[in-house]
Amino acid sequence: MKGFCERAVASKYSSKSSTESTDRGPSSVCSDSGSRDSKHDKASLWSNFFASAFSIFETHSESSNTEKKEIHSRNNGWTEAVRKVVTGGSMRRIHERVLGSSRTGISSASDIWLLGVRYKVSQDEFSGDAATNNGLRAFEQDFSSRILMTYRKGFDAIGDSKYTSDVNWGCMLRSSQMLVAQALLFHRLGRSWRRPLHKPLDEQYIEILHHFGDSEGSAFSIHNLLQSGKAYDLAAGSWVGPYAMCRSWETLVRCKREGTAFDNQPLPMAVYIVSGDEDGERGGAPVVCIQDASRHCLEFSRGRVDWTPILLLVPLVLGLEKVNPRYIPSLWATFTFPQSLGIMGGKPGASTYIIGVQDEKALYLDPHEVQPAINIRRDDLEADTLSYHCNVIRHIPLDSIDPSLAIGFYCRDRDDFDDFCFRASKLADGSNGAPLFTVTETHNFPKPVNHSDVLDDSGGVQNDDSFVAPPISDADGSAHEDDWQLL
């Protein structure tokens, strides 16, 4: 929350104002209409308002210890009350609508990669390079068009539990919903789709949001995800890891496929969980097996066709307390793949959905805002979809993300999958022995690298020409930094 307050204050430098669609949400976050001076004055005025409002929560850090105690004793009660109002979701959305996109930390000197699309950006409004200025606007429009899933409250109780909200425990569920929602957007509307300025809205867009409502009647609600994930210890009120989350999606999609006609599948694509072995408990780098991908497509189509669109989910653990630095360049590079769906994981102990990178920064959507439960009807083309989008650009250092994560990719057809395999193989070849995953035609080659292959009897690392596996703890609990870790 402090980060958001800082962004609200720092966004004063922007001389652009937001435009507002009839859907009450900013589909286009920048406008060229009106004079620059007028826009700058208005933005500065509103920025000063928000800066003043948010600054009341920074006064304690600027005071002496004695003053802190005095202020705390006098004002703790009303400060907490005002904090809830000023930093809550409603005020945040007002801030977004008045000031537009918050770009704190976005560099004007380097490009941004957002789910496979490269943007040349510049923060200099008066730059002579129109392409870079347009690049920043295009990036903001793309970012704000990604579907946001957050905590919700007030929905029907989940199963036999008493939970009517997923606050404080459902962030991984919401992060996974965002990733799958982007896959559906790319499949049904294409990568170039942007949130429309006017109503009626796209039927396909509304149908996608309908599938993620907060009730058992919505195919991909957290109610149904938790039900499908029981075999992986998913339960209301409990946090879940990326591997179990991926397997739960696999189970849910299979259940929906079996009970639905082929032409009416809510997720019209095969799902392939790429892991080191069948149960994900051991192994070296996960292996994308082309033979397995083909089998998943054949099963999904019920034998009708040899290849279908396919969603690949790659759960990984790339360190103990933090990501091993050896994997950072490869993680960064996955966002340059045209098939990229980003990463579900993010902050340690607080899952987010990472959708882009710039320099050392990871750009993400945050599910930790609490909003009222919503269920959009599939025929409601006038629906209010504001709560499903955000144009506050948040970021964290890529090397500080939680090492437990899952990467997603969407391949539209066989040619797209072949292109993905080419890029993934090239990435693995240049990974200096620490690939995120590898690609093979069949299971017979290459041979997976196991823990026993890279450790000698004394627990040391052997000199071996094969790639090294992620960090695995030995018998006394220590970990070898350069090894691959348990999946």
Coordinates of C-alpha atoms in Angstrom, one line a residue:
M1 CA 0.0 0.0 0.0
K2 CA 2.9 2.3 0.7
G3 CA 4.1 1.6 -2.8
F4 CA 0.8 2.8 -4.2
C5 CA 0.9 6.0 -2.1
E6 CA 4.4 6.7 -3.4
R7 CA 3.2 6.2 -7.0
A8 CA 0.3 8.5 -6.4
V9 CA 2.7 11.3 -5.4
A10 CA 5.3 10.5 -8.0
S11 CA 2.8 10.6 -10.9
K12 CA 2.8 14.4 -10.7
Y13 CA 5.4 14.6 -13.4
S14 CA 3.1 13.3 -16.1
S15 CA 1.6 16.1 -18.2
K16 CA -1.0 13.8 -19.8
S17 CA -4.6 13.4 -18.7
S18 CA -6.7 10.3 -18.8
T19 CA -9.7 9.7 -21.1
E20 CA -12.7 8.0 -19.7
S21 CA -14.7 5.4 -21.6
T22 CA -18.4 5.0 -21.2
D23 CA -17.5 1.9 -19.2
R24 CA -16.1 4.2 -16.5
G25 CA -12.6 2.7 -17.0
P26 CA -9.6 4.2 -18.8
S27 CA -9.1 2.1 -21.9
S28 CA -6.8 4.8 -23.3
V29 CA -4.7 6.2 -20.6
C30 CA -3.4 9.2 -22.5
S31 CA -5.0 12.0 -24.5
D32 CA -3.7 14.5 -27.0
S33 CA -6.7 16.8 -26.9
G34 CA -6.5 20.3 -25.3
S35 CA -3.4 22.4 -24.7
R36 CA -0.4 20.9 -22.9
D37 CA -0.3 23.8 -20.4
S38 CA -3.9 23.3 -19.4
K39 CA -3.5 19.6 -19.0
H40 CA -0.3 20.1 -17.0
D41 CA -2.1 22.5 -14.6
K42 CA -5.0 20.2 -14.1
A43 CA -2.8 17.2 -13.5
S44 CA -0.6 19.1 -11.1
L45 CA -3.7 20.3 -9.2
W46 CA -5.1 16.8 -8.8
S47 CA -1.7 15.4 -8.0
N48 CA -1.2 17.9 -5.2
F49 CA -4.6 16.8 -3.8
F50 CA -3.7 13.2 -3.8
A51 CA -0.2 13.9 -2.6
S52 CA -1.6 15.8 0.4
A53 CA -4.1 13.0 1.1
F54 CA -1.5 10.2 0.9
S55 CA 1.2 12.2 2.7
I56 CA -0.5 12.0 6.1
F57 CA 0.7 8.4 6.3
E58 CA 4.3 9.4 5.8
T59 CA 4.5 12.0 8.6
H60 CA 5.5 9.4 11.2
S61 CA 8.6 8.4 9.3
E62 CA 9.7 12.1 9.1
S63 CA 9.3 12.9 12.7
S64 CA 11.6 12.4 15.6
N65 CA 11.1 9.4 17.9
T66 CA 9.4 11.6 20.6
E67 CA 7.1 13.2 18.1
K68 CA 6.3 9.8 16.6
K69 CA 5.0 8.6 20.0
E70 CA 3.0 11.7 20.6
I71 CA 1.4 11.7 17.1
H72 CA 0.7 8.0 17.4
S73 CA -1.0 8.3 20.8
R74 CA -3.2 11.2 19.6
N75 CA -4.0 10.2 16.1
N76 CA -3.8 6.5 15.7
G77 CA -7.5 6.0 15.7
W78 CA -8.5 8.5 13.1
T79 CA -5.5 7.9 11.0
E80 CA -6.4 4.2 10.6
A81 CA -9.9 5.2 9.6
V82 CA -8.8 7.7 7.1
R83 CA -6.2 5.3 5.7
K84 CA -8.9 2.8 4.8
V85 CA -10.8 5.4 2.9
V86 CA -7.9 7.2 1.1
T87 CA -5.9 4.0 0.2
G88 CA -8.9 1.8 -0.5
G89 CA -9.9 0.5 -3.9
S90 CA -12.4 3.3 -4.6
M91 CA -9.9 6.1 -4.0
R92 CA -7.3 4.2 -6.0
R93 CA -9.6 4.0 -9.0
I94 CA -10.5 7.8 -8.6
H95 CA -6.8 8.5 -8.7
E96 CA -6.4 6.4 -11.8
R97 CA -9.3 8.0 -13.6
V98 CA -8.2 11.6 -12.8
L99 CA -4.4 11.3 -13.4
G100 CA -4.3 8.3 -15.7
S101 CA -1.5 5.8 -15.7
S102 CA 1.1 5.9 -12.9
R103 CA 4.4 5.3 -14.5
T104 CA 6.7 5.6 -11.5
G105 CA 10.0 3.8 -12.3
I106 CA 9.4 3.5 -16.0
S107 CA 12.7 4.3 -17.7
S108 CA 12.8 6.5 -20.8
A109 CA 16.0 5.0 -22.0
S110 CA 15.1 1.3 -22.4
D111 CA 12.4 -0.8 -24.0
I112 CA 9.5 -2.6 -22.3
W113 CA 8.5 -6.1 -23.1
L114 CA 4.9 -6.9 -22.3
L115 CA 3.7 -10.5 -22.9
G116 CA 5.7 -10.8 -26.1
V117 CA 5.3 -7.3 -27.4
R118 CA 8.1 -4.8 -27.4
Y119 CA 7.5 -1.1 -26.7
K120 CA 10.0 1.7 -27.4
V121 CA 9.1 4.3 -24.7
S122 CA 10.1 7.8 -23.8
Q123 CA 8.8 10.0 -20.9
D124 CA 9.8 13.2 -22.7
E125 CA 6.5 14.7 -23.8
F126 CA 8.4 17.1 -26.1
S127 CA 10.7 14.6 -27.6
G128 CA 11.0 14.8 -31.4
D129 CA 10.8 11.1 -31.7
A130 CA 7.0 10.4 -32.2
A131 CA 7.6 6.7 -32.3
T132 CA 8.8 6.6 -28.7
N133 CA 6.0 8.8 -27.4
N134 CA 3.5 6.7 -29.2
G135 CA 5.2 3.6 -27.8
L136 CA 4.5 4.7 -24.2
R137 CA 0.9 5.4 -25.0
A138 CA 0.6 2.0 -26.7
F139 CA 2.2 0.3 -23.8
E140 CA -0.2 1.9 -21.3
Q141 CA -3.2 0.9 -23.4
D142 CA -1.9 -2.7 -23.6
F143 CA -1.2 -2.8 -19.9
S144 CA -4.6 -1.5 -18.9
S145 CA -6.3 -4.0 -21.3
R146 CA -5.0 -7.0 -19.4
I147 CA -7.6 -8.6 -17.2
L148 CA -7.2 -8.1 -13.5
M149 CA -8.5 -10.5 -10.9
T150 CA -8.5 -9.5 -7.2
Y151 CA -9.8 -10.6 -3.9
R152 CA -13.6 -10.5 -3.7
K153 CA -16.0 -10.4 -0.8
G154 CA -19.6 -11.2 -0.4
F155 CA -19.9 -14.3 -2.7
D156 CA -21.8 -17.5 -1.9
A157 CA -20.0 -19.7 0.6
I158 CA -17.3 -22.0 -0.9
G159 CA -18.5 -25.6 -0.7
D160 CA -19.2 -26.7 2.8
S161 CA -17.0 -23.9 4.3
K162 CA -18.2 -20.6 5.7
Y163 CA -15.8 -18.6 3.5
T164 CA -17.6 -15.8 1.5
S165 CA -14.3 -14.0 0.7
D166 CA -10.8 -15.0 -0.4
V167 CA -9.1 -12.1 1.4
N168 CA -5.6 -12.9 2.7
W169 CA -5.4 -16.4 1.1
G170 CA -6.7 -16.4 -2.5
C171 CA -3.9 -14.5 -4.2
M172 CA -2.4 -17.5 -6.0
L173 CA -5.9 -18.5 -7.2
R174 CA -6.5 -15.0 -8.5
S175 CA -3.0 -14.8 -10.2
S176 CA -3.7 -18.1 -12.0
Q177 CA -7.1 -16.8 -13.1
M178 CA -5.4 -13.8 -14.6
L179 CA -3.0 -15.9 -16.6
V180 CA -5.7 -18.2 -18.0
A181 CA -7.9 -15.2 -18.7
Q182 CA -5.1 -13.7 -20.9
A183 CA -4.8 -17.0 -22.7
L184 CA -8.6 -16.8 -23.5
L185 CA -8.2 -13.2 -24.6
F186 CA -5.4 -14.1 -27.0
H187 CA -7.3 -17.0 -28.3
R188 CA -10.7 -15.4 -28.9
L189 CA -9.8 -11.8 -29.6
G190 CA -6.1 -11.8 -30.5
R191 CA -3.0 -10.3 -29.0
S192 CA -3.7 -6.8 -30.5
W193 CA -7.1 -6.5 -28.7
R194 CA -7.5 -3.5 -26.5
R195 CA -10.3 -2.6 -24.1
P196 CA -13.0 -0.8 -26.1
L197 CA -13.8 2.9 -25.6
H198 CA -17.5 2.5 -26.1
K199 CA -20.4 0.1 -25.4
P200 CA -21.8 -2.3 -26.3
L201 CA -18.7 -4.4 -25.4
D202 CA -17.3 -7.4 -27.3
E203 CA -19.4 -10.5 -26.8
Q204 CA -16.3 -12.7 -26.5
Y205 CA -14.8 -10.3 -23.9
I206 CA -17.9 -10.5 -21.8
E207 CA -18.1 -14.2 -22.1
I208 CA -14.5 -14.5 -20.8
L209 CA -15.3 -12.4 -17.8
H210 CA -18.5 -14.5 -17.2
H211 CA -16.3 -17.6 -16.9
F212 CA -14.4 -16.0 -14.0
G213 CA -17.4 -15.0 -11.9
D214 CA -17.5 -15.7 -8.2
S215 CA -20.0 -18.6 -8.1
E216 CA -20.2 -22.3 -8.9
G217 CA -22.1 -21.4 -12.0
S218 CA -19.0 -19.8 -13.5
A219 CA -16.7 -22.3 -15.0
F220 CA -13.4 -20.9 -13.7
S221 CA -14.5 -19.5 -10.3
I222 CA -12.4 -20.1 -7.2
H223 CA -15.3 -22.3 -6.0
N224 CA -14.7 -24.7 -8.9
L225 CA -10.9 -24.4 -8.7
L226 CA -10.9 -25.4 -5.1
Q227 CA -13.2 -28.3 -5.8
S228 CA -11.0 -29.5 -8.6
G229 CA -7.8 -29.1 -6.5
K230 CA -8.8 -31.2 -3.5
A231 CA -6.4 -33.9 -4.6
Y232 CA -3.6 -31.3 -4.4
D233 CA -4.7 -30.1 -0.9
L234 CA -6.4 -27.0 -2.1
A235 CA -8.9 -25.7 0.5
A236 CA -10.7 -22.5 1.3
G237 CA -8.6 -20.4 3.7
S238 CA -5.3 -22.0 2.8
W239 CA -2.5 -20.8 0.6
V240 CA -1.5 -22.9 -2.4
G241 CA 1.7 -23.2 -4.4
P242 CA 2.2 -22.8 -8.2
Y243 CA 2.6 -26.5 -8.9
A244 CA -0.6 -27.5 -7.2
M245 CA -2.4 -24.6 -8.8
C246 CA -1.3 -25.7 -12.3
R247 CA -2.5 -29.3 -11.7
S248 CA -5.8 -28.0 -10.3
W249 CA -6.3 -26.1 -13.6
E250 CA -5.6 -29.3 -15.5
T251 CA -8.2 -31.2 -13.5
L252 CA -10.8 -28.5 -13.8
V253 CA -10.4 -28.2 -17.5
R254 CA -10.6 -31.9 -17.9
C255 CA -13.8 -32.1 -15.9
K256 CA -15.4 -29.3 -18.0
R257 CA -14.3 -30.9 -21.2
E258 CA -15.9 -34.2 -20.3
G259 CA -19.2 -32.6 -19.5
T260 CA -19.4 -30.2 -22.4
A261 CA -19.7 -30.5 -26.2
F262 CA -16.4 -30.0 -28.0
D263 CA -17.6 -26.8 -29.8
N264 CA -18.7 -25.2 -26.5
Q265 CA -15.6 -25.7 -24.4
P266 CA -15.0 -22.8 -21.9
L267 CA -11.3 -23.2 -22.4
P268 CA -11.0 -24.2 -26.1
M269 CA -7.4 -25.4 -25.9
A270 CA -5.3 -28.4 -24.6
V271 CA -3.6 -27.9 -21.3
Y272 CA 0.0 -29.3 -20.9
I273 CA 1.7 -29.1 -17.5
V274 CA 5.4 -29.2 -18.1
S275 CA 7.3 -30.7 -15.2
G276 CA 10.4 -32.8 -14.4
D277 CA 8.3 -35.9 -14.0
E278 CA 4.6 -37.0 -13.7
D279 CA 4.1 -35.9 -10.1
G280 CA 6.5 -33.0 -10.1
E281 CA 8.4 -34.2 -7.0
R282 CA 11.9 -34.7 -8.5
G283 CA 13.9 -33.9 -11.6
G284 CA 16.1 -31.6 -13.4
A285 CA 14.9 -29.0 -15.8
P286 CA 11.3 -29.7 -16.9
V287 CA 11.1 -31.0 -20.4
V288 CA 8.7 -29.9 -23.1
C289 CA 8.1 -33.1 -24.9
I290 CA 6.7 -32.5 -28.4
Q291 CA 5.2 -36.0 -28.4
D292 CA 3.4 -35.3 -25.2
A293 CA 2.1 -32.0 -26.5
S294 CA 0.7 -33.7 -29.6
R295 CA -1.0 -36.3 -27.4
H296 CA -2.6 -33.6 -25.3
C297 CA -4.0 -31.9 -28.4
L298 CA -5.3 -35.2 -29.8
E299 CA -7.0 -36.0 -26.5
F300 CA -8.5 -32.5 -26.3
S301 CA -10.0 -32.8 -29.8
R302 CA -11.3 -36.3 -29.0
G303 CA -9.3 -37.6 -31.9
R304 CA -10.8 -35.2 -34.5
V305 CA -7.5 -33.3 -35.3
D306 CA -3.8 -33.8 -34.7
W307 CA -3.2 -30.4 -33.3
T308 CA -5.2 -27.7 -31.4
P309 CA -4.4 -24.5 -29.5
I310 CA -2.4 -25.4 -26.4
L311 CA -1.8 -23.8 -23.0
L312 CA 1.6 -24.7 -21.5
L313 CA 2.1 -24.2 -17.8
V314 CA 5.7 -24.6 -16.4
P315 CA 5.8 -24.7 -12.6
L316 CA 9.3 -24.1 -11.2
V317 CA 11.2 -23.6 -8.0
L318 CA 14.4 -21.7 -8.8
G319 CA 15.9 -21.2 -5.4
L320 CA 15.3 -21.5 -1.6
E321 CA 14.6 -18.0 -0.3
K322 CA 15.3 -16.1 -3.6
V323 CA 15.7 -16.9 -7.3
N324 CA 19.2 -18.2 -8.1
P325 CA 20.8 -15.4 -10.2
R326 CA 21.7 -17.9 -12.9
Y327 CA 18.0 -18.0 -13.9
I328 CA 17.2 -14.3 -14.1
P329 CA 18.4 -13.7 -17.7
S330 CA 16.2 -16.7 -18.9
L331 CA 13.2 -15.5 -16.9
W332 CA 13.6 -12.1 -18.5
A333 CA 13.9 -13.5 -21.9
T334 CA 10.6 -15.5 -21.7
F335 CA 8.7 -12.2 -21.9
T336 CA 10.1 -11.7 -25.4
F337 CA 8.4 -14.9 -26.7
P338 CA 5.3 -14.1 -28.8
Q339 CA 3.6 -17.0 -26.9
S340 CA 4.3 -15.4 -23.4
L341 CA 1.5 -15.4 -20.8
G342 CA 3.7 -14.2 -18.0
I343 CA 4.4 -15.6 -14.6
M344 CA 2.1 -16.3 -11.7
G345 CA 4.1 -16.0 -8.5
G346 CA 5.7 -12.6 -7.8
K347 CA 6.3 -11.3 -4.3
P348 CA 7.5 -13.8 -1.6
G349 CA 4.4 -14.9 0.3
A350 CA 2.1 -12.7 -1.8
S351 CA 1.4 -14.0 -5.3
T352 CA 1.0 -11.5 -8.2
Y353 CA 0.8 -11.8 -11.9
I354 CA 3.9 -10.6 -13.7
I355 CA 3.2 -9.5 -17.3
G356 CA 6.3 -7.5 -18.4
V357 CA 9.9 -6.5 -17.8
Q358 CA 12.0 -3.4 -18.3
D359 CA 15.7 -3.5 -17.3
E360 CA 15.8 -5.3 -14.0
K361 CA 12.2 -4.6 -13.1
A362 CA 9.2 -7.0 -13.3
L363 CA 5.9 -5.3 -14.1
Y364 CA 2.8 -6.9 -12.5
L365 CA -0.9 -6.9 -11.8
D366 CA -1.7 -7.1 -8.1
P367 CA -4.7 -9.2 -6.8
H368 CA -4.5 -7.9 -3.3
E369 CA -7.2 -5.3 -3.6
V370 CA -10.6 -6.3 -2.0
Q371 CA -13.6 -5.7 -4.2
P372 CA -17.3 -6.8 -4.0
A373 CA -18.1 -10.1 -5.7
I374 CA -19.4 -9.8 -9.2
N375 CA -21.0 -12.2 -11.7
I376 CA -21.3 -10.8 -15.2
R377 CA -24.0 -12.4 -17.4
R378 CA -22.7 -13.6 -20.8
D379 CA -25.3 -11.5 -22.6
D380 CA -24.7 -8.3 -20.7
L381 CA -22.8 -6.2 -23.2
E382 CA -23.4 -3.0 -21.1
A383 CA -21.7 -4.5 -18.0
D384 CA -19.5 -2.4 -15.8
T385 CA -16.1 -4.0 -16.2
L386 CA -14.0 -1.4 -14.4
S387 CA -13.0 -3.7 -11.6
Y388 CA -11.4 -6.1 -14.1
H389 CA -8.7 -3.6 -15.2
C390 CA -6.0 -1.5 -13.7
N391 CA -3.6 1.1 -15.2
V392 CA -1.4 1.6 -12.1
I393 CA 1.9 0.2 -13.3
R394 CA 3.5 -1.6 -10.4
H395 CA 7.0 -3.2 -10.4
I396 CA 9.4 -5.1 -8.3
P397 CA 13.0 -6.1 -9.0
L398 CA 13.0 -9.3 -11.0
D399 CA 15.6 -10.8 -8.8
S400 CA 13.5 -10.3 -5.7
I401 CA 10.5 -12.4 -6.8
D402 CA 9.5 -15.6 -5.0
P403 CA 11.5 -18.6 -6.4
S404 CA 8.3 -20.7 -6.5
L405 CA 6.5 -19.7 -9.7
A406 CA 4.9 -20.9 -12.9
I407 CA 5.4 -19.6 -16.4
G408 CA 2.6 -19.7 -19.0
F409 CA 2.7 -19.9 -22.8
Y410 CA -0.1 -20.0 -25.4
C411 CA 0.4 -21.5 -28.8
R412 CA -2.4 -21.0 -31.3
D413 CA -1.4 -23.7 -33.8
R414 CA 1.4 -26.1 -34.7
D415 CA 3.4 -23.4 -36.4
D416 CA 3.2 -21.3 -33.3
F417 CA 4.2 -24.2 -31.1
D418 CA 7.2 -25.0 -33.4
D419 CA 8.3 -21.3 -33.1
F420 CA 8.0 -21.6 -29.3
C421 CA 10.1 -24.8 -29.3
F422 CA 12.8 -23.1 -31.4
R423 CA 12.9 -20.1 -29.1
A424 CA 12.9 -22.3 -26.0
S425 CA 15.7 -24.5 -27.3
K426 CA 17.8 -21.5 -28.2
L427 CA 17.2 -20.0 -24.7
A428 CA 18.2 -23.3 -23.1
D429 CA 21.4 -23.5 -25.2
G430 CA 22.5 -20.0 -24.1
S431 CA 21.7 -20.6 -20.4
N432 CA 25.2 -21.5 -19.3
G433 CA 24.0 -24.9 -17.9
A434 CA 21.0 -23.6 -16.0
P435 CA 18.0 -23.8 -18.4
L436 CA 14.5 -23.1 -17.1
F437 CA 13.3 -26.0 -19.2
T438 CA 14.4 -27.9 -22.3
V439 CA 12.7 -29.2 -25.4
T440 CA 12.8 -32.8 -26.8
E441 CA 10.9 -34.7 -29.5
T442 CA 10.4 -37.8 -27.3
H443 CA 11.1 -38.9 -23.7
N444 CA 14.1 -40.9 -24.8
F445 CA 16.3 -37.9 -25.4
P446 CA 17.8 -35.9 -23.8
K447 CA 18.2 -37.8 -20.6
P448 CA 16.9 -35.8 -17.6
V449 CA 19.5 -34.7 -15.1
N450 CA 18.8 -36.1 -11.7
H451 CA 20.1 -35.1 -8.3
S452 CA 22.4 -38.2 -8.2
D453 CA 23.9 -37.3 -11.5
V454 CA 25.3 -34.0 -10.3
L455 CA 26.3 -34.8 -6.7
D456 CA 29.2 -37.0 -5.7
D457 CA 29.2 -39.2 -2.5
S458 CA 30.5 -36.3 -0.4
G459 CA 27.7 -34.0 -1.4
G460 CA 29.8 -31.9 -3.7
V461 CA 29.1 -31.0 -7.3
Q462 CA 30.7 -33.2 -9.9
N463 CA 32.2 -31.8 -13.0
D464 CA 29.8 -32.8 -15.7
D465 CA 29.2 -31.7 -19.2
S466 CA 25.4 -31.9 -18.9
F467 CA 23.3 -29.0 -17.6
V468 CA 22.9 -28.6 -13.9
A469 CA 19.7 -29.2 -12.0
P470 CA 17.8 -26.5 -9.6
P471 CA 19.0 -26.2 -5.8
I472 CA 18.3 -29.3 -3.8
S473 CA 18.9 -29.7 -0.1
D474 CA 21.1 -32.5 1.0
A475 CA 20.7 -34.8 4.0
D476 CA 21.9 -32.2 6.5
G477 CA 19.5 -29.6 5.2
S478 CA 22.1 -27.4 3.3
A479 CA 21.5 -26.4 -0.3
H480 CA 23.9 -26.3 -3.2
E481 CA 23.4 -22.9 -4.8
D482 CA 24.2 -23.9 -8.3
D483 CA 22.0 -27.0 -8.5
W484 CA 18.5 -27.2 -9.8
Q485 CA 15.9 -27.3 -7.0
L486 CA 13.0 -29.6 -6.3
L487 CA 9.9 -29.0 -8.4

